[in-house]
GROMACS .gro file of C-alpha atoms in nm:
model
  348
    1UNK     CA    1   0.000   0.000   0.000
    2UNK     CA    2   0.134   0.349  -0.092
    3UNK     CA    3   0.176   0.625   0.159
    4UNK     CA    4  -0.091   0.841  -0.011
    5UNK     CA    5  -0.354   0.568   0.017
    6UNK     CA    6  -0.271   0.526   0.382
    7UNK     CA    7  -0.317   0.897   0.457
    8UNK     CA    8  -0.646   0.910   0.263
    9UNK     CA    9  -0.787   0.614   0.453
   10UNK     CA   10  -0.691   0.765   0.786
   11UNK     CA   11  -0.855   1.096   0.695
   12UNK     CA   12  -1.172   0.916   0.578
   13UNK     CA   13  -1.191   0.718   0.901
   14UNK     CA   14  -1.145   1.034   1.103
   15UNK     CA   15  -1.425   1.202   0.911
   16UNK     CA   16  -1.663   0.916   0.996
   17UNK     CA   17  -1.604   0.958   1.370
   18UNK     CA   18  -1.556   1.335   1.381
   19UNK     CA   19  -1.864   1.455   1.192
   20UNK     CA   20  -2.117   1.269   1.402
   21UNK     CA   21  -1.934   1.383   1.714
   22UNK     CA   22  -1.952   1.741   1.601
   23UNK     CA   23  -2.324   1.709   1.528
   24UNK     CA   24  -2.380   1.580   1.882
   25UNK     CA   25  -2.219   1.888   2.031
   26UNK     CA   26  -2.504   2.119   1.921
   27UNK     CA   27  -2.628   2.324   2.222
   28UNK     CA   28  -3.001   2.342   2.322
   29UNK     CA   29  -3.150   2.618   2.539
   30UNK     CA   30  -3.210   2.510   2.904
   31UNK     CA   31  -3.573   2.531   3.046
   32UNK     CA   32  -3.601   2.713   3.382
   33UNK     CA   33  -3.890   2.660   3.642
   34UNK     CA   34  -4.116   2.961   3.697
   35UNK     CA   35  -4.091   3.070   4.064
   36UNK     CA   36  -4.411   3.048   4.272
   37UNK     CA   37  -4.578   3.375   4.361
   38UNK     CA   38  -4.593   3.485   4.722
   39UNK     CA   39  -4.935   3.412   4.870
   40UNK     CA   40  -5.097   3.602   5.156
   41UNK     CA   41  -5.224   3.352   5.414
   42UNK     CA   42  -5.363   3.340   5.763
   43UNK     CA   43  -5.184   3.118   6.015
   44UNK     CA   44  -5.246   2.978   6.360
   45UNK     CA   45  -5.048   2.781   6.619
   46UNK     CA   46  -5.100   2.414   6.688
   47UNK     CA   47  -5.195   2.387   7.055
   48UNK     CA   48  -5.259   2.136   7.328
   49UNK     CA   49  -5.604   2.156   7.483
   50UNK     CA   50  -5.801   1.974   7.749
   51UNK     CA   51  -6.112   1.827   7.586
   52UNK     CA   52  -6.383   1.612   7.732
   53UNK     CA   53  -6.506   1.300   7.562
   54UNK     CA   54  -6.873   1.288   7.461
   55UNK     CA   55  -7.086   1.002   7.585
   56UNK     CA   56  -7.434   0.939   7.449
   57UNK     CA   57  -7.722   0.781   7.637
   58UNK     CA   58  -8.056   0.695   7.484
   59UNK     CA   59  -8.395   0.821   7.596
   60UNK     CA   60  -8.760   0.846   7.500
   61UNK     CA   61  -8.983   1.148   7.454
   62UNK     CA   62  -9.277   1.167   7.691
   63UNK     CA   63  -9.529   1.428   7.797
   64UNK     CA   64  -9.464   1.629   8.111
   65UNK     CA   65  -9.837   1.608   8.188
   66UNK     CA   66  -9.977   1.256   8.151
   67UNK     CA   67 -10.233   1.065   8.350
   68UNK     CA   68 -10.376   0.715   8.370
   69UNK     CA   69 -10.752   0.737   8.419
   70UNK     CA   70 -10.914   0.474   8.638
   71UNK     CA   71 -11.230   0.442   8.844
   72UNK     CA   72 -11.266   0.479   9.220
   73UNK     CA   73 -11.589   0.282   9.232
   74UNK     CA   74 -11.735  -0.032   9.080
   75UNK     CA   75 -12.002   0.000   8.816
   76UNK     CA   76 -12.092  -0.042   8.452
   77UNK     CA   77 -11.965   0.215   8.203
   78UNK     CA   78 -12.270   0.385   8.046
   79UNK     CA   79 -12.096   0.674   7.864
   80UNK     CA   80 -11.757   0.698   7.694
   81UNK     CA   81 -11.762   1.004   7.464
   82UNK     CA   82 -11.393   0.987   7.359
   83UNK     CA   83 -11.196   0.774   7.114
   84UNK     CA   84 -10.826   0.711   7.065
   85UNK     CA   85 -10.666   1.038   6.957
   86UNK     CA   86 -10.949   1.260   7.083
   87UNK     CA   87 -10.849   1.609   7.188
   88UNK     CA   88 -11.010   1.702   7.521
   89UNK     CA   89 -11.010   2.013   7.734
   90UNK     CA   90 -10.974   2.027   8.110
   91UNK     CA   91 -11.307   1.937   8.272
   92UNK     CA   92 -11.451   1.750   7.971
   93UNK     CA   93 -11.638   1.429   8.054
   94UNK     CA   94 -11.435   1.116   7.981
   95UNK     CA   95 -11.634   0.835   8.145
   96UNK     CA   96 -11.972   0.794   8.315
   97UNK     CA   97 -12.046   0.495   8.538
   98UNK     CA   98 -12.386   0.357   8.639
   99UNK     CA   99 -12.485   0.516   8.971
  100UNK     CA  100 -12.811   0.344   9.075
  101UNK     CA  101 -12.690   0.207   9.408
  102UNK     CA  102 -12.494   0.519   9.492
  103UNK     CA  103 -12.793   0.742   9.412
  104UNK     CA  104 -13.009   0.533   9.645
  105UNK     CA  105 -12.749   0.561   9.922
  106UNK     CA  106 -12.739   0.936   9.871
  107UNK     CA  107 -13.118   0.962   9.908
  108UNK     CA  108 -13.104   0.749  10.222
  109UNK     CA  109 -12.825   0.961  10.372
  110UNK     CA  110 -13.012   1.279  10.285
  111UNK     CA  111 -13.328   1.153  10.458
  112UNK     CA  112 -13.136   1.047  10.769
  113UNK     CA  113 -12.965   1.385  10.787
  114UNK     CA  114 -13.297   1.566  10.757
  115UNK     CA  115 -13.448   1.354  11.035
  116UNK     CA  116 -13.145   1.407  11.261
  117UNK     CA  117 -13.164   1.784  11.216
  118UNK     CA  118 -13.538   1.787  11.302
  119UNK     CA  119 -13.480   1.579  11.614
  120UNK     CA  120 -13.198   1.807  11.725
  121UNK     CA  121 -13.405   2.121  11.669
  122UNK     CA  122 -13.704   1.980  11.866
  123UNK     CA  123 -13.482   1.873  12.156
  124UNK     CA  124 -13.321   2.218  12.175
  125UNK     CA  125 -13.666   2.379  12.202
  126UNK     CA  126 -13.760   2.136  12.479
  127UNK     CA  127 -13.436   2.217  12.662
  128UNK     CA  128 -13.525   2.586  12.659
  129UNK     CA  129 -13.856   2.494  12.820
  130UNK     CA  130 -13.683   2.275  13.077
  131UNK     CA  131 -13.834   1.958  12.931
  132UNK     CA  132 -13.503   1.808  12.807
  133UNK     CA  133 -13.154   1.764  12.936
  134UNK     CA  134 -12.826   1.893  12.805
  135UNK     CA  135 -12.699   1.536  12.764
  136UNK     CA  136 -12.985   1.451  12.528
  137UNK     CA  137 -12.914   1.758  12.315
  138UNK     CA  138 -12.547   1.667  12.300
  139UNK     CA  139 -12.628   1.310  12.192
  140UNK     CA  140 -12.856   1.430  11.911
  141UNK     CA  141 -12.589   1.678  11.803
  142UNK     CA  142 -12.344   1.389  11.756
  143UNK     CA  143 -12.609   1.191  11.566
  144UNK     CA  144 -12.659   1.488  11.333
  145UNK     CA  145 -12.287   1.515  11.266
  146UNK     CA  146 -12.270   1.144  11.181
  147UNK     CA  147 -12.562   1.187  10.941
  148UNK     CA  148 -12.389   1.485  10.777
  149UNK     CA  149 -12.071   1.279  10.729
  150UNK     CA  150 -12.270   0.993  10.574
  151UNK     CA  151 -12.442   1.235  10.336
  152UNK     CA  152 -12.108   1.391  10.228
  153UNK     CA  153 -11.965   1.043  10.170
  154UNK     CA  154 -12.258   0.941   9.951
  155UNK     CA  155 -12.240   1.271   9.764
  156UNK     CA  156 -11.869   1.221   9.699
  157UNK     CA  157 -11.923   0.867   9.577
  158UNK     CA  158 -12.183   0.997   9.335
  159UNK     CA  159 -11.929   1.247   9.202
  160UNK     CA  160 -11.694   0.956   9.131
  161UNK     CA  161 -11.943   0.818   8.878
  162UNK     CA  162 -11.841   1.096   8.637
  163UNK     CA  163 -11.472   1.114   8.543
  164UNK     CA  164 -11.347   1.436   8.381
  165UNK     CA  165 -11.018   1.534   8.215
  166UNK     CA  166 -10.766   1.659   8.473
  167UNK     CA  167 -10.597   1.876   8.207
  168UNK     CA  168 -10.618   1.952   7.836
  169UNK     CA  169 -10.458   1.686   7.621
  170UNK     CA  170 -10.500   1.391   7.385
  171UNK     CA  171 -10.630   1.039   7.453
  172UNK     CA  172 -10.327   0.819   7.379
  173UNK     CA  173 -10.461   0.488   7.507
  174UNK     CA  174 -10.818   0.358   7.536
  175UNK     CA  175 -10.876   0.028   7.714
  176UNK     CA  176 -11.241   0.050   7.822
  177UNK     CA  177 -11.562   0.041   7.617
  178UNK     CA  178 -11.927   0.114   7.689
  179UNK     CA  179 -12.075  -0.176   7.887
  180UNK     CA  180 -11.745  -0.277   8.050
  181UNK     CA  181 -11.734  -0.313   8.426
  182UNK     CA  182 -11.524  -0.047   8.592
  183UNK     CA  183 -11.351  -0.140   8.916
  184UNK     CA  184 -11.137   0.061   9.159
  185UNK     CA  185 -10.785   0.096   9.018
  186UNK     CA  186 -10.871  -0.059   8.679
  187UNK     CA  187 -10.712   0.140   8.394
  188UNK     CA  188 -10.966   0.290   8.154
  189UNK     CA  189 -10.787   0.562   7.955
  190UNK     CA  190 -10.455   0.742   7.927
  191UNK     CA  191 -10.431   1.112   7.851
  192UNK     CA  192 -10.120   1.315   7.765
  193UNK     CA  193 -10.051   1.680   7.698
  194UNK     CA  194  -9.815   1.690   7.400
  195UNK     CA  195  -9.754   2.065   7.431
  196UNK     CA  196  -9.489   2.019   7.701
  197UNK     CA  197  -9.238   1.741   7.634
  198UNK     CA  198  -8.943   1.590   7.815
  199UNK     CA  199  -8.692   1.315   7.754
  200UNK     CA  200  -8.664   1.028   7.998
  201UNK     CA  201  -8.314   0.878   7.993
  202UNK     CA  202  -8.146   0.608   8.198
  203UNK     CA  203  -7.805   0.750   8.292
  204UNK     CA  204  -7.523   0.517   8.408
  205UNK     CA  205  -7.430   0.560   8.771
  206UNK     CA  206  -7.074   0.659   8.674
  207UNK     CA  207  -7.210   0.973   8.503
  208UNK     CA  208  -7.495   1.047   8.741
  209UNK     CA  209  -7.290   1.274   8.968
  210UNK     CA  210  -7.205   1.493   8.667
  211UNK     CA  211  -7.572   1.571   8.599
  212UNK     CA  212  -7.757   1.830   8.807
  213UNK     CA  213  -8.098   1.993   8.791
  214UNK     CA  214  -8.078   2.300   8.567
  215UNK     CA  215  -7.791   2.171   8.348
  216UNK     CA  216  -7.821   2.221   7.972
  217UNK     CA  217  -7.773   1.906   7.763
  218UNK     CA  218  -7.773   1.837   7.390
  219UNK     CA  219  -8.069   1.624   7.275
  220UNK     CA  220  -8.065   1.464   6.929
  221UNK     CA  221  -8.399   1.339   6.791
  222UNK     CA  222  -8.323   1.149   6.465
  223UNK     CA  223  -8.687   1.095   6.361
  224UNK     CA  224  -8.748   1.471   6.355
  225UNK     CA  225  -8.392   1.551   6.234
  226UNK     CA  226  -8.354   1.794   6.524
  227UNK     CA  227  -8.080   1.872   6.774
  228UNK     CA  228  -8.213   2.066   7.072
  229UNK     CA  229  -8.080   2.201   7.399
  230UNK     CA  230  -8.276   2.065   7.694
  231UNK     CA  231  -8.277   2.153   8.062
  232UNK     CA  232  -8.246   1.884   8.329
  233UNK     CA  233  -8.569   1.888   8.529
  234UNK     CA  234  -8.532   1.582   8.753
  235UNK     CA  235  -8.246   1.358   8.863
  236UNK     CA  236  -8.311   1.040   9.059
  237UNK     CA  237  -8.122   1.036   9.391
  238UNK     CA  238  -8.037   0.665   9.364
  239UNK     CA  239  -7.948   0.416   9.091
  240UNK     CA  240  -8.124   0.091   9.013
  241UNK     CA  241  -7.908  -0.190   9.160
  242UNK     CA  242  -7.998  -0.419   8.870
  243UNK     CA  243  -7.923  -0.191   8.573
  244UNK     CA  244  -7.681   0.046   8.753
  245UNK     CA  245  -7.864   0.339   8.595
  246UNK     CA  246  -8.090   0.615   8.724
  247UNK     CA  247  -8.373   0.801   8.547
  248UNK     CA  248  -8.311   1.161   8.444
  249UNK     CA  249  -8.581   1.385   8.294
  250UNK     CA  250  -8.487   1.663   8.054
  251UNK     CA  251  -8.735   1.929   7.945
  252UNK     CA  252  -8.718   2.024   7.576
  253UNK     CA  253  -8.901   2.285   7.366
  254UNK     CA  254  -9.202   2.149   7.176
  255UNK     CA  255  -9.216   2.136   6.796
  256UNK     CA  256  -9.454   2.024   6.518
  257UNK     CA  257  -9.238   1.719   6.436
  258UNK     CA  258  -9.202   1.595   6.792
  259UNK     CA  259  -9.415   1.308   6.914
  260UNK     CA  260  -9.446   1.120   7.241
  261UNK     CA  261  -9.249   0.795   7.224
  262UNK     CA  262  -8.980   0.914   6.980
  263UNK     CA  263  -8.622   0.795   7.027
  264UNK     CA  264  -8.363   1.048   7.149
  265UNK     CA  265  -7.990   1.064   7.217
  266UNK     CA  266  -7.854   1.275   7.503
  267UNK     CA  267  -7.495   1.396   7.499
  268UNK     CA  268  -7.304   1.388   7.826
  269UNK     CA  269  -6.947   1.496   7.898
  270UNK     CA  270  -6.707   1.219   7.991
  271UNK     CA  271  -6.357   1.240   8.140
  272UNK     CA  272  -6.114   1.507   8.018
  273UNK     CA  273  -5.788   1.442   7.831
  274UNK     CA  274  -5.518   1.657   7.669
  275UNK     CA  275  -5.487   1.640   7.292
  276UNK     CA  276  -5.337   1.836   6.998
  277UNK     CA  277  -5.589   2.071   6.834
  278UNK     CA  278  -5.588   2.301   6.530
  279UNK     CA  279  -5.844   2.515   6.355
  280UNK     CA  280  -6.064   2.293   6.137
  281UNK     CA  281  -6.004   2.501   5.822
  282UNK     CA  282  -5.632   2.410   5.829
  283UNK     CA  283  -5.705   2.051   5.721
  284UNK     CA  284  -5.747   1.991   5.346
  285UNK     CA  285  -5.871   1.677   5.175
  286UNK     CA  286  -5.651   1.565   4.887
  287UNK     CA  287  -5.804   1.245   4.756
  288UNK     CA  288  -5.790   0.993   5.039
  289UNK     CA  289  -5.531   1.197   5.228
  290UNK     CA  290  -5.564   1.474   5.486
  291UNK     CA  291  -5.295   1.740   5.453
  292UNK     CA  292  -5.191   2.053   5.638
  293UNK     CA  293  -4.954   2.326   5.523
  294UNK     CA  294  -4.695   2.400   5.790
  295UNK     CA  295  -4.499   2.725   5.781
  296UNK     CA  296  -4.121   2.693   5.753
  297UNK     CA  297  -4.045   2.976   5.995
  298UNK     CA  298  -3.690   3.023   5.869
  299UNK     CA  299  -3.758   3.038   5.493
  300UNK     CA  300  -4.121   3.167   5.519
  301UNK     CA  301  -4.249   2.900   5.282
  302UNK     CA  302  -4.527   2.639   5.306
  303UNK     CA  303  -4.449   2.272   5.357
  304UNK     CA  304  -4.724   2.018   5.295
  305UNK     CA  305  -4.760   1.755   5.566
  306UNK     CA  306  -4.984   1.450   5.598
  307UNK     CA  307  -5.192   1.430   5.915
  308UNK     CA  308  -5.447   1.201   6.075
  309UNK     CA  309  -5.744   1.369   6.241
  310UNK     CA  310  -5.982   1.270   6.518
  311UNK     CA  311  -6.289   1.429   6.671
  312UNK     CA  312  -6.417   1.778   6.590
  313UNK     CA  313  -6.493   2.022   6.875
  314UNK     CA  314  -6.664   2.354   6.790
  315UNK     CA  315  -6.456   2.448   6.486
  316UNK     CA  316  -6.135   2.280   6.603
  317UNK     CA  317  -6.016   1.935   6.500
  318UNK     CA  318  -5.809   1.685   6.695
  319UNK     CA  319  -5.475   1.584   6.540
  320UNK     CA  320  -5.379   1.227   6.617
  321UNK     CA  321  -5.051   1.233   6.423
  322UNK     CA  322  -4.852   1.458   6.191
  323UNK     CA  323  -4.819   1.777   6.397
  324UNK     CA  324  -4.664   1.890   6.722
  325UNK     CA  325  -4.771   2.168   6.961
  326UNK     CA  326  -4.610   2.496   6.855
  327UNK     CA  327  -4.617   2.423   6.478
  328UNK     CA  328  -4.745   2.714   6.271
  329UNK     CA  329  -5.008   2.605   6.019
  330UNK     CA  330  -5.195   2.785   5.742
  331UNK     CA  331  -5.565   2.820   5.824
  332UNK     CA  332  -5.681   3.075   5.568
  333UNK     CA  333  -5.640   3.102   5.187
  334UNK     CA  334  -5.480   2.757   5.177
  335UNK     CA  335  -5.701   2.585   4.919
  336UNK     CA  336  -5.466   2.667   4.625
  337UNK     CA  337  -5.141   2.662   4.821
  338UNK     CA  338  -4.851   2.452   4.689
  339UNK     CA  339  -4.560   2.291   4.864
  340UNK     CA  340  -4.265   2.530   4.880
  341UNK     CA  341  -4.469   2.843   4.800
  342UNK     CA  342  -4.350   3.168   4.963
  343UNK     CA  343  -4.588   3.317   5.218
  344UNK     CA  344  -4.703   3.658   5.328
  345UNK     CA  345  -4.808   3.569   5.684
  346UNK     CA  346  -5.097   3.715   5.879
  347UNK     CA  347  -5.155   3.586   6.230
  348UNK     CA  348  -5.509   3.478   6.319
   0.00000   0.00000   0.00000
């Protein structure tokens, strides 16, 4: 091979490797990230607070005024002018009972009283004339008093044959019918005044000492979709040894959707414990995650942090993990905040 051919081959080989290498050395412009704008936010400190756990007990709505109507005498029911659901006013007739025997006893007592009074009057006139003794007058006076007592008793028994409404209300239970035999103590009707309601709850003995007359308690009535504030009206002084609970009555305001017998939940405060709390607005939902933006106090930028929350108490939320007391978190204008974004801080 000649020297010229050798040089030409070397140059050709160099060209094959050099030209592609030169093409690869072309420079491209570098892309630069756009800096995040400073965002004005409102911040608040993470704090430790003493909160009390909430314990719920169940109860039932009942009327403050309610009565079970029964008879004081024996007899056949001859009038029953009410039906289930009837609205009655105080003094309205509810039941009338046959009064034949009692009416006869009343007439007999009335006649005996009239005779005793005549005998007493005659004997007093004779005493003035000296024809009777003081002892005889005194004896007839006692007889007259006995006759008066017998007449009053018969009159009272006759009054018992007519039973009237003790207050205005609604007939909620009707057991008796016309023709039935009424007997002393036998239940005939039940009447309730639905204008004034209360909740009867069985409170565990461990919580009973924390409930006092006049306390305000939260009452949730799911059927009416209502949450009310009730006032404790009565607290039993002793607990039932079998159930270890005691009845507590809570007065609540009446409403068109409230009915006697409805189910209710009563909120009671349990024991207190210290926990980490932040303003509820600081917590954001990002998919299945709960995040909070914490302020980097040195660089004045936001740092996103995952948290796990617990119970909510009046606008504040419990933080189970993810934050420590003293952390500064963004609570306002944080919905569009990004990790690493500069902040213009305003304290809450």
